[in-house]
PDB file of C-alpha atoms in Angstrom:
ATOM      1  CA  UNK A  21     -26.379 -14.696 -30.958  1.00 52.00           C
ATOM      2  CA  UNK A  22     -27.793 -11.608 -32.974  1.00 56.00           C
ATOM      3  CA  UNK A  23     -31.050 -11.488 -34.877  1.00 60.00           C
ATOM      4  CA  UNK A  24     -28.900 -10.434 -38.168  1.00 60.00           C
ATOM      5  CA  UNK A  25     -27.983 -12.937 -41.072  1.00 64.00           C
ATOM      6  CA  UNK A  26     -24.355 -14.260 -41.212  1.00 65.00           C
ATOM      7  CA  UNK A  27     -22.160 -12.277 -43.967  1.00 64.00           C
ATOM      8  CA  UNK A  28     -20.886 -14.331 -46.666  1.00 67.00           C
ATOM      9  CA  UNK A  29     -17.234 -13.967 -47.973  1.00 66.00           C
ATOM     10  CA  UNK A  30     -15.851 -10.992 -48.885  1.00 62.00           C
ATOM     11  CA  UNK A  31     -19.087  -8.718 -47.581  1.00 63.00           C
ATOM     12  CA  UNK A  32     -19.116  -6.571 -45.170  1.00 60.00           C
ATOM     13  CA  UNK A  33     -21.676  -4.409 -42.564  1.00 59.00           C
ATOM     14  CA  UNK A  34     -22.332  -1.102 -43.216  1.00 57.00           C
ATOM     15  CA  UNK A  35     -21.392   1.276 -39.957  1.00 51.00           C
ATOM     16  CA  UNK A  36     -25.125   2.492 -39.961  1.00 53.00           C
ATOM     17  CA  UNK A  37     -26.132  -1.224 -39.012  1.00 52.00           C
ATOM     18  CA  UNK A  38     -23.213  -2.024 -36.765  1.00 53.00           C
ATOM     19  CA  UNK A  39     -23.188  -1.309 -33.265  1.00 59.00           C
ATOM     20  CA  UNK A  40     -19.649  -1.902 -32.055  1.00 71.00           C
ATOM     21  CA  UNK A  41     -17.217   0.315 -30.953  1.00 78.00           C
ATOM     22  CA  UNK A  42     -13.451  -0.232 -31.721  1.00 78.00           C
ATOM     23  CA  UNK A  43     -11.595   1.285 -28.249  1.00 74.00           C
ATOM     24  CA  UNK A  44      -7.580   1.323 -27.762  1.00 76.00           C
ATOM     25  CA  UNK A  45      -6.885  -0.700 -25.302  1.00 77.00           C
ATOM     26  CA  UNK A  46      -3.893   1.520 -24.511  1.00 73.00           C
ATOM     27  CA  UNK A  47      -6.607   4.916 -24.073  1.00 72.00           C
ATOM     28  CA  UNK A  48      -9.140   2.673 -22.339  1.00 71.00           C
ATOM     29  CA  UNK A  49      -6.466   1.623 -19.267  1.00 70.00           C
ATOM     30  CA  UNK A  50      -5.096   5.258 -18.943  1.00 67.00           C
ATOM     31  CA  UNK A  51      -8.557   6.279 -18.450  1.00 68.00           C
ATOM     32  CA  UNK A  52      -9.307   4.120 -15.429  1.00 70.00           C
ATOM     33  CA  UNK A  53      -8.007   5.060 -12.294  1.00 69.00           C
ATOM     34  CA  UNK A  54      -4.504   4.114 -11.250  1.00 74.00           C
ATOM     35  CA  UNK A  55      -4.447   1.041  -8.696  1.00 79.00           C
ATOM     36  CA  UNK A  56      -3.776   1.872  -4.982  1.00 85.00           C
ATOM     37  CA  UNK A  57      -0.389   1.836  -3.374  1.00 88.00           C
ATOM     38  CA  UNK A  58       0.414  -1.525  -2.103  1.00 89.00           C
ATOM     39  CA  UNK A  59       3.375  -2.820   0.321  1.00 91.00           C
ATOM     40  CA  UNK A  60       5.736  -5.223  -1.495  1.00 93.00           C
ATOM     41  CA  UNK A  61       6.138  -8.849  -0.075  1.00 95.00           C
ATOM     42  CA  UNK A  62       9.693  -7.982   1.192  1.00 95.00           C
ATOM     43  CA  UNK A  63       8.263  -4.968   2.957  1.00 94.00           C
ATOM     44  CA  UNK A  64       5.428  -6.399   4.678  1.00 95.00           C
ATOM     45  CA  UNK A  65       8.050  -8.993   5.846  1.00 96.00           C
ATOM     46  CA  UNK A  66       9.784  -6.379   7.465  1.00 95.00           C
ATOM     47  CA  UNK A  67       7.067  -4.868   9.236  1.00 96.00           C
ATOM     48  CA  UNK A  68       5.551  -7.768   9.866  1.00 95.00           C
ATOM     49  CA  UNK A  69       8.986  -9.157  11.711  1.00 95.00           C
ATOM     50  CA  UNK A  70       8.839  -5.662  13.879  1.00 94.00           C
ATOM     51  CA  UNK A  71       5.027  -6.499  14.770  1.00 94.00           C
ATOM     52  CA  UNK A  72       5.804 -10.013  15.752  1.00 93.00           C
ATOM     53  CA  UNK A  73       8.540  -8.956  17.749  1.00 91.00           C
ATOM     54  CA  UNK A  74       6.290  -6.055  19.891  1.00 91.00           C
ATOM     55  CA  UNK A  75       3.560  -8.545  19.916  1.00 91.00           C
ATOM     56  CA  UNK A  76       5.392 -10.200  21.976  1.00 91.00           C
ATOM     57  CA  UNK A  77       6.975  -7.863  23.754  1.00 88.00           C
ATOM     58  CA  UNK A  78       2.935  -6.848  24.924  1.00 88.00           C
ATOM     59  CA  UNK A  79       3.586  -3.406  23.423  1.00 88.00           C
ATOM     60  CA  UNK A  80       1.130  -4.219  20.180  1.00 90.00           C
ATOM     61  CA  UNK A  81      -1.858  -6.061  20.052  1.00 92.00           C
ATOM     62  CA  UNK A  82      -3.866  -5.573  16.527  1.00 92.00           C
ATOM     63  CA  UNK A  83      -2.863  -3.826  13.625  1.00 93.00           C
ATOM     64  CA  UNK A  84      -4.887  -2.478  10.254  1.00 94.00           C
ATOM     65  CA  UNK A  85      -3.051  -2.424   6.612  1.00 94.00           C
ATOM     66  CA  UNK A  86      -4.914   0.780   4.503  1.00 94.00           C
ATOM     67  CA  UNK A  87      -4.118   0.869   0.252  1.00 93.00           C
ATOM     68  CA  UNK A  88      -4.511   4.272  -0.746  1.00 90.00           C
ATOM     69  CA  UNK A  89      -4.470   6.042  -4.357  1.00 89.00           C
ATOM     70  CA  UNK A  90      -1.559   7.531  -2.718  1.00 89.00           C
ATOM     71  CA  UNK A  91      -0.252   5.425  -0.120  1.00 92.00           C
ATOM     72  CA  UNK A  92      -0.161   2.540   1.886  1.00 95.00           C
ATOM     73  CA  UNK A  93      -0.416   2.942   5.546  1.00 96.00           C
ATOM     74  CA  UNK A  94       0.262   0.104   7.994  1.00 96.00           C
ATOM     75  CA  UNK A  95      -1.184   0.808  11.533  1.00 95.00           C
ATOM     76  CA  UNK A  96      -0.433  -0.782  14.833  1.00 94.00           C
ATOM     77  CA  UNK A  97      -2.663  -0.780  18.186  1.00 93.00           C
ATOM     78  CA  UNK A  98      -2.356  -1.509  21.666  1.00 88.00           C
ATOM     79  CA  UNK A  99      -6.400  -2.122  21.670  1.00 80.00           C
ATOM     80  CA  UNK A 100      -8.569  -2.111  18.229  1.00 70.00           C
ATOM     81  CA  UNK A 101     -10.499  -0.189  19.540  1.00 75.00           C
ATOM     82  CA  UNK A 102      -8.158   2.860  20.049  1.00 80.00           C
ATOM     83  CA  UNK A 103      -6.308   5.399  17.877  1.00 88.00           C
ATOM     84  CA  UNK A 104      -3.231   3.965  16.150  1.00 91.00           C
ATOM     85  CA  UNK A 105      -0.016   3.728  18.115  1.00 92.00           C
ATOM     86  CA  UNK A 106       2.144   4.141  15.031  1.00 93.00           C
ATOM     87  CA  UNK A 107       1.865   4.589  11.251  1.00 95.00           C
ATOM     88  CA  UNK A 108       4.076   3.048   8.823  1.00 96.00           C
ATOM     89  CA  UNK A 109       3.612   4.675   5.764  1.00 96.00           C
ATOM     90  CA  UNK A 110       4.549   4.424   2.163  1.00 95.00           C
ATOM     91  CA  UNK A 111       4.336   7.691  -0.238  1.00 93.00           C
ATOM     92  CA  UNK A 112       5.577   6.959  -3.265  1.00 91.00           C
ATOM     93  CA  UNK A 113       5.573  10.808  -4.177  1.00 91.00           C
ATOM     94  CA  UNK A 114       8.145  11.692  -1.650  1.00 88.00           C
ATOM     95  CA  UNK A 115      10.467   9.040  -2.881  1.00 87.00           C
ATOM     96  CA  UNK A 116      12.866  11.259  -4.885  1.00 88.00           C
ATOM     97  CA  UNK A 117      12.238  14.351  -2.118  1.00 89.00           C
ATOM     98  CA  UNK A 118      12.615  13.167   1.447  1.00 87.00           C
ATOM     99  CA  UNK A 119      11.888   9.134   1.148  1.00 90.00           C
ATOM    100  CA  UNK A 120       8.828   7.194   0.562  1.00 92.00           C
ATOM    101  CA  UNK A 121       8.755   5.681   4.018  1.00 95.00           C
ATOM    102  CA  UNK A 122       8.052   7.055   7.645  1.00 95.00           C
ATOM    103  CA  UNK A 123       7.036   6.084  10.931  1.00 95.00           C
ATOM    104  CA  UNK A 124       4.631   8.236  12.733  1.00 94.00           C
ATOM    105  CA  UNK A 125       3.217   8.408  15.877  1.00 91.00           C
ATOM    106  CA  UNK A 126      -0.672   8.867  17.726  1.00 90.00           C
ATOM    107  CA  UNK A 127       0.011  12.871  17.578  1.00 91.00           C
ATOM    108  CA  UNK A 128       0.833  12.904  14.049  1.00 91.00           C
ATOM    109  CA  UNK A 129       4.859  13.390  14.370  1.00 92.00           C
ATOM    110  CA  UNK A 130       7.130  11.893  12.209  1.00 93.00           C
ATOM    111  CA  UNK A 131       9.736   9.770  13.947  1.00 93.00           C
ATOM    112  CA  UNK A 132      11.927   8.720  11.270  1.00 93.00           C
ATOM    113  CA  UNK A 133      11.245   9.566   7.233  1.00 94.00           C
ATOM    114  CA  UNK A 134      13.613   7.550   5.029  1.00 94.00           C
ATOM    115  CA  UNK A 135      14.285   6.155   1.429  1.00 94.00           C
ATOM    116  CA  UNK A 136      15.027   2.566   2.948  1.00 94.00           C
ATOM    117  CA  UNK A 137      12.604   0.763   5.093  1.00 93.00           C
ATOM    118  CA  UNK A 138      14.577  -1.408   7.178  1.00 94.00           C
ATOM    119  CA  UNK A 139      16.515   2.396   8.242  1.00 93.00           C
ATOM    120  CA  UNK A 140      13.264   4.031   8.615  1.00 94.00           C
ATOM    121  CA  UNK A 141      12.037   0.562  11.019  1.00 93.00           C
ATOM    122  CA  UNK A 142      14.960   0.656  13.339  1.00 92.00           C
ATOM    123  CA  UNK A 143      12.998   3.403  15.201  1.00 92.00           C
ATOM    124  CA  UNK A 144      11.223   0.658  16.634  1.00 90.00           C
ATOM    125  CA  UNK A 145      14.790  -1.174  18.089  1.00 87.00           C
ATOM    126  CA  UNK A 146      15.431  -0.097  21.848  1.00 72.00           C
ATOM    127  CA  UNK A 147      18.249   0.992  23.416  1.00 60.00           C
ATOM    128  CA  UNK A 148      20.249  -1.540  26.138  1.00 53.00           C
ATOM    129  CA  UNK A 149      21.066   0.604  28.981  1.00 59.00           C
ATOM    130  CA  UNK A 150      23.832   0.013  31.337  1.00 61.00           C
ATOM    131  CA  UNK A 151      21.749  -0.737  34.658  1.00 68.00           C
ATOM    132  CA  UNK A 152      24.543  -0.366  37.588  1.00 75.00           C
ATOM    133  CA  UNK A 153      23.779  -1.759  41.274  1.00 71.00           C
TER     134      UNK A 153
END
């Protein structure tokens, strides 16, 4: 409700009394900041099937999803209280350069860097060794 008088047909305010403003929606959405990098439901499946399977291996024991402006980090522990054991991250930036995805570990190395991220998870698959006795 406003404290002015309704218009009848065909008038119209003048711009002195109104006090709207007309924005672009377009101009107004490019202005606000872009929204954080987010894993996609397939991908968190993926990582989420790797987790599962260390949980119960005993290797993993918590883990901590970050959205970034520029990435998306997914973190696993042995204890929450610790430094992360790994980081699975996703850079969307390095996407067309080295690949969006990559594993890396407490130290800060990269283990495996990759456009896919079911190539870029196998790090995580062990090796069967021949045991002889």
């Amino acid at each position: 409700m406003t404290d002015q008088q309704d218009l009848r047909r065909g008038e119209s305010r003048s711009a002195e009394n109104s006090s709207s403003v007309v924005v672009d929606l377009k101009e107004y959405k490019q202005s606000k900041d872009p929204p954080p990098v987010t894993f996609h439901r397939r991908e968190l499946d993926a990582i989420l099937w790797i987790y599962g399977r260390m949980v119960g291996d005993g290797e993993w024991r918590d883990y901590a999803i970050d959205h970034l402006k520029d990435r998306a980090i997914f973190s696993v522990f042995k204890r929450s209280g610790e430094m992360p054991l790994f980081r699975i991250e996703k850079n969307p930036r390095l996407a067309a350069k080295q690949g969006a995805y990559s594993v890396i570990n407490t130290h800060g190395v990269i283990l495996k860097r990759g456009h896919e991220l079911q190539q870029v998870l196998k790090v995580f698959n062990k090796v069967l060794k021949l045991v002889e006795t």
